[in-house]
Amino acid sequence: MTAIEVRNLSVSYGEYSVLRDFSLTVEVGEAVLIQGPSGCGKSTLLHAICGLIPGVIDAECSGEVLVFGELVQTLSVAERAKRLGIVFQNPETQLFCDSIEDEIAFGLENICTPRDEMARRIDEMLKLTDIEKYRFASPKELSGGQKQRVVLAAVMALDPKVLLLDEALSQLDRRGKGMLREQFSQLRSEGCTMLMVDHDDELVSIASRIINL
């Protein structure tokens, strides 16, 4: 079954063309790693797949993106959240609550998760990302790597069918990177579909396929 299908996608910012007639198919359970130099369109591709382009991000766009057979632009925000989870390169753009617990709870509340299930998922994600001791701390008090783990916890708590990772390990130390590589590998073994952008080779061992832009 196809999880993501990109058909002849072209994206430009004013006169600057980033992607031209780009097509990609990702099957359920694949872990696809996208590499390439800065400015080649890696992040732009993820933004288009999750529906931020066109619309939220000012860009000219043509082509189609389908998620499990449906055009991403026709999906509601709640439907996108259940199907697609994205972690941006800069965690600051995804943090806005007063505590770590609230950050993880926010998305769960918006998809009407039952209270007992919400509490279970929050506990599980805090432990999984090793940020239990920061549960009631403000994101502003954390380091860049810790903030990145909070975002990962909040996204993974929604149990999306597809994970979009944009340099998701970039601000983590060696221990944090190793821990999350193991978790991503486990998710892949459980059938989670992953589309990963990475400058280095941190996630090569997880990938089932590598695409160079």
PDB file of C-alpha atoms in Angstrom:
ATOM      1  CA  MET A   1       0.000   0.000   0.000  1.00  0.00           C
ATOM      2  CA  THR A   2       1.243   3.474  -0.863  1.00  0.00           C
ATOM      3  CA  ALA A   3       1.620   5.880   2.062  1.00  0.00           C
ATOM      4  CA  ILE A   4       2.870   8.950   0.177  1.00  0.00           C
ATOM      5  CA  GLU A   5       2.714   9.754  -3.512  1.00  0.00           C
ATOM      6  CA  VAL A   6       4.208  12.953  -4.900  1.00  0.00           C
ATOM      7  CA  ARG A   7       3.278  13.653  -8.512  1.00  0.00           C
ATOM      8  CA  ASN A   8       5.223  16.167 -10.620  1.00  0.00           C
ATOM      9  CA  LEU A   9       5.723  18.577  -7.726  1.00  0.00           C
ATOM     10  CA  SER A  10       7.223  21.959  -8.547  1.00  0.00           C
ATOM     11  CA  VAL A  11       7.796  24.605  -5.879  1.00  0.00           C
ATOM     12  CA  SER A  12       9.272  28.062  -6.193  1.00  0.00           C
ATOM     13  CA  TYR A  13       9.728  31.048  -3.902  1.00  0.00           C
ATOM     14  CA  GLY A  14       9.321  34.018  -6.187  1.00  0.00           C
ATOM     15  CA  GLU A  15      11.883  33.605  -8.964  1.00  0.00           C
ATOM     16  CA  TYR A  16      13.796  30.926  -7.018  1.00  0.00           C
ATOM     17  CA  SER A  17      12.777  27.452  -8.173  1.00  0.00           C
ATOM     18  CA  VAL A  18      13.475  24.695  -5.629  1.00  0.00           C
ATOM     19  CA  LEU A  19      11.745  21.574  -6.960  1.00  0.00           C
ATOM     20  CA  ARG A  20      10.833  20.882 -10.596  1.00  0.00           C
ATOM     21  CA  ASP A  21       8.496  18.054 -11.630  1.00  0.00           C
ATOM     22  CA  PHE A  22       9.595  15.952  -8.673  1.00  0.00           C
ATOM     23  CA  SER A  23       7.860  12.603  -8.157  1.00  0.00           C
ATOM     24  CA  LEU A  24       8.199  10.133  -5.313  1.00  0.00           C
ATOM     25  CA  THR A  25       6.340   7.089  -4.019  1.00  0.00           C
ATOM     26  CA  VAL A  26       6.801   5.819  -0.474  1.00  0.00           C
ATOM     27  CA  GLU A  27       5.213   2.527   0.479  1.00  0.00           C
ATOM     28  CA  VAL A  28       3.851   1.731   3.938  1.00  0.00           C
ATOM     29  CA  GLY A  29       6.664   0.629   6.249  1.00  0.00           C
ATOM     30  CA  GLU A  30       9.477   2.217   4.238  1.00  0.00           C
ATOM     31  CA  ALA A  31      12.089   4.465   5.844  1.00  0.00           C
ATOM     32  CA  VAL A  32      13.307   6.789   3.089  1.00  0.00           C
ATOM     33  CA  LEU A  33      16.295   9.024   3.724  1.00  0.00           C
ATOM     34  CA  ILE A  34      16.634  12.183   1.616  1.00  0.00           C
ATOM     35  CA  GLN A  35      20.055  13.782   1.402  1.00  0.00           C
ATOM     36  CA  GLY A  36      21.525  16.674  -0.523  1.00  0.00           C
ATOM     37  CA  PRO A  37      23.141  20.110  -0.135  1.00  0.00           C
ATOM     38  CA  SER A  38      21.427  23.042   1.565  1.00  0.00           C
ATOM     39  CA  GLY A  39      18.830  24.708  -0.638  1.00  0.00           C
ATOM     40  CA  CYS A  40      18.138  21.688  -2.840  1.00  0.00           C
ATOM     41  CA  GLY A  41      14.539  21.336  -1.627  1.00  0.00           C
ATOM     42  CA  LYS A  42      14.663  18.707   1.122  1.00  0.00           C
ATOM     43  CA  SER A  43      12.697  20.700   3.707  1.00  0.00           C
ATOM     44  CA  THR A  44      10.437  22.133   1.009  1.00  0.00           C
ATOM     45  CA  LEU A  45       9.446  18.597   0.044  1.00  0.00           C
ATOM     46  CA  LEU A  46       8.448  17.758   3.628  1.00  0.00           C
ATOM     47  CA  HIS A  47       6.497  21.011   3.922  1.00  0.00           C
ATOM     48  CA  ALA A  48       4.557  20.145   0.774  1.00  0.00           C
ATOM     49  CA  ILE A  49       3.841  16.619   1.950  1.00  0.00           C
ATOM     50  CA  CYS A  50       2.390  17.792   5.260  1.00  0.00           C
ATOM     51  CA  GLY A  51       0.286  20.478   3.568  1.00  0.00           C
ATOM     52  CA  LEU A  52       2.141  23.618   4.651  1.00  0.00           C
ATOM     53  CA  ILE A  53       2.877  24.339   0.980  1.00  0.00           C
ATOM     54  CA  PRO A  54       0.848  25.838  -0.562  1.00  0.00           C
ATOM     55  CA  GLY A  55      -1.085  27.872   1.983  1.00  0.00           C
ATOM     56  CA  VAL A  56       0.750  28.396   5.253  1.00  0.00           C
ATOM     57  CA  ILE A  57       4.141  28.957   3.627  1.00  0.00           C
ATOM     58  CA  ASP A  58       4.169  31.523   0.839  1.00  0.00           C
ATOM     59  CA  ALA A  59       5.271  29.601  -2.248  1.00  0.00           C
ATOM     60  CA  GLU A  60       4.085  28.841  -5.756  1.00  0.00           C
ATOM     61  CA  CYS A  61       3.282  25.187  -6.171  1.00  0.00           C
ATOM     62  CA  SER A  62       2.032  22.789  -8.821  1.00  0.00           C
ATOM     63  CA  GLY A  63       1.587  19.042  -8.845  1.00  0.00           C
ATOM     64  CA  GLU A  64      -0.094  16.765  -6.334  1.00  0.00           C
ATOM     65  CA  VAL A  65       0.670  15.156  -2.985  1.00  0.00           C
ATOM     66  CA  LEU A  66      -1.429  12.194  -1.866  1.00  0.00           C
ATOM     67  CA  VAL A  67      -1.368  10.657   1.604  1.00  0.00           C
ATOM     68  CA  PHE A  68      -2.861   7.162   1.708  1.00  0.00           C
ATOM     69  CA  GLY A  69      -4.596   7.895  -1.581  1.00  0.00           C
ATOM     70  CA  GLU A  70      -6.096  11.281  -0.650  1.00  0.00           C
ATOM     71  CA  LEU A  71      -4.915  14.737  -1.648  1.00  0.00           C
ATOM     72  CA  VAL A  72      -3.283  16.262   1.419  1.00  0.00           C
ATOM     73  CA  GLN A  73      -4.983  19.607   0.811  1.00  0.00           C
ATOM     74  CA  THR A  74      -8.417  17.978   1.155  1.00  0.00           C
ATOM     75  CA  LEU A  75      -7.650  16.594   4.621  1.00  0.00           C
ATOM     76  CA  SER A  76      -8.687  18.458   7.768  1.00  0.00           C
ATOM     77  CA  VAL A  77      -6.028  19.525  10.266  1.00  0.00           C
ATOM     78  CA  ALA A  78      -7.095  16.704  12.603  1.00  0.00           C
ATOM     79  CA  GLU A  79      -6.895  14.125   9.797  1.00  0.00           C
ATOM     80  CA  ARG A  80      -3.424  15.331   8.833  1.00  0.00           C
ATOM     81  CA  ALA A  81      -2.267  15.108  12.460  1.00  0.00           C
ATOM     82  CA  LYS A  82      -3.371  11.481  12.683  1.00  0.00           C
ATOM     83  CA  ARG A  83      -1.668  10.538   9.424  1.00  0.00           C
ATOM     84  CA  LEU A  84       1.409  12.766   9.390  1.00  0.00           C
ATOM     85  CA  GLY A  85       3.749  13.865  12.153  1.00  0.00           C
ATOM     86  CA  ILE A  86       6.482  16.347  11.271  1.00  0.00           C
ATOM     87  CA  VAL A  87       9.506  17.415  13.293  1.00  0.00           C
ATOM     88  CA  PHE A  88      11.093  20.623  12.028  1.00  0.00           C
ATOM     89  CA  GLN A  89      14.800  21.378  12.067  1.00  0.00           C
ATOM     90  CA  ASN A  90      14.272  24.244  14.532  1.00  0.00           C
ATOM     91  CA  PRO A  91      12.253  23.053  17.560  1.00  0.00           C
ATOM     92  CA  GLU A  92      11.469  26.658  18.567  1.00  0.00           C
ATOM     93  CA  THR A  93       8.859  26.797  15.808  1.00  0.00           C
ATOM     94  CA  GLN A  94       6.833  23.985  17.422  1.00  0.00           C
ATOM     95  CA  LEU A  95       6.944  24.960  21.094  1.00  0.00           C
ATOM     96  CA  PHE A  96       4.477  27.408  22.590  1.00  0.00           C
ATOM     97  CA  CYS A  97       3.027  25.943  25.822  1.00  0.00           C
ATOM     98  CA  ASP A  98       4.041  26.731  29.412  1.00  0.00           C
ATOM     99  CA  SER A  99       5.234  23.240  30.320  1.00  0.00           C
ATOM    100  CA  ILE A 100       6.548  20.083  28.680  1.00  0.00           C
ATOM    101  CA  GLU A 101       3.488  18.134  29.796  1.00  0.00           C
ATOM    102  CA  ASP A 102       1.230  20.719  28.150  1.00  0.00           C
ATOM    103  CA  GLU A 103       3.242  20.526  24.922  1.00  0.00           C
ATOM    104  CA  ILE A 104       2.639  16.782  24.671  1.00  0.00           C
ATOM    105  CA  ALA A 105      -0.996  17.087  25.748  1.00  0.00           C
ATOM    106  CA  PHE A 106      -1.858  19.861  23.276  1.00  0.00           C
ATOM    107  CA  GLY A 107      -2.106  17.723  20.146  1.00  0.00           C
ATOM    108  CA  LEU A 108      -3.815  14.889  22.001  1.00  0.00           C
ATOM    109  CA  GLU A 109      -6.490  17.265  23.264  1.00  0.00           C
ATOM    110  CA  ASN A 110      -7.088  18.564  19.764  1.00  0.00           C
ATOM    111  CA  ILE A 111      -7.840  15.080  18.434  1.00  0.00           C
ATOM    112  CA  CYS A 112     -10.129  14.420  21.417  1.00  0.00           C
ATOM    113  CA  THR A 113      -8.043  11.695  23.040  1.00  0.00           C
ATOM    114  CA  PRO A 114      -9.738  10.244  26.174  1.00  0.00           C
ATOM    115  CA  ARG A 115      -8.162  11.488  29.426  1.00  0.00           C
ATOM    116  CA  ASP A 116      -6.861   8.126  30.629  1.00  0.00           C
ATOM    117  CA  GLU A 117      -5.315   7.385  27.223  1.00  0.00           C
ATOM    118  CA  MET A 118      -3.818  10.880  27.121  1.00  0.00           C
ATOM    119  CA  ALA A 119      -2.187  10.388  30.521  1.00  0.00           C
ATOM    120  CA  ARG A 120      -0.770   7.039  29.396  1.00  0.00           C
ATOM    121  CA  ARG A 121       0.700   8.476  26.204  1.00  0.00           C
ATOM    122  CA  ILE A 122       2.226  11.465  27.997  1.00  0.00           C
ATOM    123  CA  ASP A 123       3.937   9.193  30.527  1.00  0.00           C
ATOM    124  CA  GLU A 124       5.145   6.882  27.751  1.00  0.00           C
ATOM    125  CA  MET A 125       6.594   9.675  25.604  1.00  0.00           C
ATOM    126  CA  LEU A 126       8.309  11.411  28.521  1.00  0.00           C
ATOM    127  CA  LYS A 127      10.054   8.159  29.360  1.00  0.00           C
ATOM    128  CA  LEU A 128      10.796   7.276  25.750  1.00  0.00           C
ATOM    129  CA  THR A 129      12.570  10.566  25.061  1.00  0.00           C
ATOM    130  CA  ASP A 130      14.229  10.700  28.498  1.00  0.00           C
ATOM    131  CA  ILE A 131      12.683  14.002  29.575  1.00  0.00           C
ATOM    132  CA  GLU A 132      10.627  12.792  32.548  1.00  0.00           C
ATOM    133  CA  LYS A 133      12.404  15.112  34.986  1.00  0.00           C
ATOM    134  CA  TYR A 134      11.450  18.130  32.865  1.00  0.00           C
ATOM    135  CA  ARG A 135       7.729  17.310  32.889  1.00  0.00           C
ATOM    136  CA  PHE A 136       6.669  20.579  34.522  1.00  0.00           C
ATOM    137  CA  ALA A 137       9.492  22.749  33.215  1.00  0.00           C
ATOM    138  CA  SER A 138       9.027  25.504  30.656  1.00  0.00           C
ATOM    139  CA  PRO A 139      10.455  24.791  27.195  1.00  0.00           C
ATOM    140  CA  LYS A 140      12.291  28.116  27.495  1.00  0.00           C
ATOM    141  CA  GLU A 141      14.454  26.584  30.236  1.00  0.00           C
ATOM    142  CA  LEU A 142      15.714  23.729  28.078  1.00  0.00           C
ATOM    143  CA  SER A 143      18.687  23.328  25.760  1.00  0.00           C
ATOM    144  CA  GLY A 144      18.278  22.955  22.001  1.00  0.00           C
ATOM    145  CA  GLY A 145      18.638  19.178  22.171  1.00  0.00           C
ATOM    146  CA  GLN A 146      16.130  18.906  25.005  1.00  0.00           C
ATOM    147  CA  LYS A 147      13.650  21.043  23.069  1.00  0.00           C
ATOM    148  CA  GLN A 148      14.066  18.750  20.079  1.00  0.00           C
ATOM    149  CA  ARG A 149      13.206  15.772  22.258  1.00  0.00           C
ATOM    150  CA  VAL A 150      10.081  17.560  23.521  1.00  0.00           C
ATOM    151  CA  VAL A 151       8.911  18.105  19.951  1.00  0.00           C
ATOM    152  CA  LEU A 152       9.575  14.460  19.115  1.00  0.00           C
ATOM    153  CA  ALA A 153       7.606  13.389  22.183  1.00  0.00           C
ATOM    154  CA  ALA A 154       4.669  15.603  21.235  1.00  0.00           C
ATOM    155  CA  VAL A 155       4.613  14.352  17.649  1.00  0.00           C
ATOM    156  CA  MET A 156       5.053  10.669  18.473  1.00  0.00           C
ATOM    157  CA  ALA A 157       2.334  10.878  21.147  1.00  0.00           C
ATOM    158  CA  LEU A 158      -0.178  11.325  18.316  1.00  0.00           C
ATOM    159  CA  ASP A 159       0.906   7.957  16.891  1.00  0.00           C
ATOM    160  CA  PRO A 160       0.987   9.213  13.275  1.00  0.00           C
ATOM    161  CA  LYS A 161       1.110   6.701  10.444  1.00  0.00           C
ATOM    162  CA  VAL A 162       3.939   8.632   8.777  1.00  0.00           C
ATOM    163  CA  LEU A 163       6.826  10.441  10.473  1.00  0.00           C
ATOM    164  CA  LEU A 164       8.473  13.316   8.600  1.00  0.00           C
ATOM    165  CA  LEU A 165      11.838  14.115  10.188  1.00  0.00           C
ATOM    166  CA  ASP A 166      13.660  17.277   9.118  1.00  0.00           C
ATOM    167  CA  GLU A 167      17.148  17.080  10.664  1.00  0.00           C
ATOM    168  CA  ALA A 168      15.460  15.641  13.765  1.00  0.00           C
ATOM    169  CA  LEU A 169      18.768  14.716  15.428  1.00  0.00           C
ATOM    170  CA  SER A 170      20.652  17.903  14.592  1.00  0.00           C
ATOM    171  CA  GLN A 171      20.709  19.435  18.087  1.00  0.00           C
ATOM    172  CA  LEU A 172      21.126  16.259  20.120  1.00  0.00           C
ATOM    173  CA  ASP A 173      24.315  15.048  21.777  1.00  0.00           C
ATOM    174  CA  ARG A 174      25.798  11.630  21.001  1.00  0.00           C
ATOM    175  CA  ARG A 175      23.773   9.888  23.698  1.00  0.00           C
ATOM    176  CA  GLY A 176      20.533  11.507  22.569  1.00  0.00           C
ATOM    177  CA  LYS A 177      21.180  10.622  18.953  1.00  0.00           C
ATOM    178  CA  GLY A 178      21.891   7.019  19.795  1.00  0.00           C
ATOM    179  CA  MET A 179      18.747   6.749  21.905  1.00  0.00           C
ATOM    180  CA  LEU A 180      16.490   8.155  19.194  1.00  0.00           C
ATOM    181  CA  ARG A 181      18.115   6.126  16.414  1.00  0.00           C
ATOM    182  CA  GLU A 182      17.168   3.043  18.402  1.00  0.00           C
ATOM    183  CA  GLN A 183      13.619   4.330  18.789  1.00  0.00           C
ATOM    184  CA  PHE A 184      13.281   5.140  15.084  1.00  0.00           C
ATOM    185  CA  SER A 185      14.592   1.689  14.240  1.00  0.00           C
ATOM    186  CA  GLN A 186      11.993   0.169  16.549  1.00  0.00           C
ATOM    187  CA  LEU A 187       9.226   2.241  14.964  1.00  0.00           C
ATOM    188  CA  ARG A 188      10.301   1.070  11.524  1.00  0.00           C
ATOM    189  CA  SER A 189      10.230  -2.567  12.670  1.00  0.00           C
ATOM    190  CA  GLU A 190       6.657  -1.969  13.849  1.00  0.00           C
ATOM    191  CA  GLY A 191       5.627  -0.753  10.398  1.00  0.00           C
ATOM    192  CA  CYS A 192       5.815   3.023  10.818  1.00  0.00           C
ATOM    193  CA  THR A 193       6.510   4.840   7.542  1.00  0.00           C
ATOM    194  CA  MET A 194       9.320   7.395   7.759  1.00  0.00           C
ATOM    195  CA  LEU A 195      10.596  10.110   5.453  1.00  0.00           C
ATOM    196  CA  MET A 196      13.822  11.533   6.843  1.00  0.00           C
ATOM    197  CA  VAL A 197      15.943  14.518   5.832  1.00  0.00           C
ATOM    198  CA  ASP A 198      19.520  14.490   7.100  1.00  0.00           C
ATOM    199  CA  HIS A 199      22.722  16.273   6.066  1.00  0.00           C
ATOM    200  CA  ASP A 200      24.967  13.671   7.664  1.00  0.00           C
ATOM    201  CA  ASP A 201      24.799   9.890   7.817  1.00  0.00           C
ATOM    202  CA  GLU A 202      23.158   9.683  11.252  1.00  0.00           C
ATOM    203  CA  LEU A 203      20.093   7.847   9.929  1.00  0.00           C
ATOM    204  CA  VAL A 204      21.617   5.759   7.125  1.00  0.00           C
ATOM    205  CA  SER A 205      21.446   2.595   9.218  1.00  0.00           C
ATOM    206  CA  ILE A 206      17.672   2.998   9.578  1.00  0.00           C
ATOM    207  CA  ALA A 207      16.908   3.761   5.935  1.00  0.00           C
ATOM    208  CA  SER A 208      15.495   1.212   3.550  1.00  0.00           C
ATOM    209  CA  ARG A 209      16.193   3.586   0.658  1.00  0.00           C
ATOM    210  CA  ILE A 210      18.296   6.706   0.116  1.00  0.00           C
ATOM    211  CA  ILE A 211      17.454   9.515  -2.319  1.00  0.00           C
ATOM    212  CA  ASN A 212      19.963  12.232  -3.196  1.00  0.00           C
ATOM    213  CA  LEU A 213      18.636  15.590  -4.366  1.00  0.00           C
TER     214      LEU A 213
END
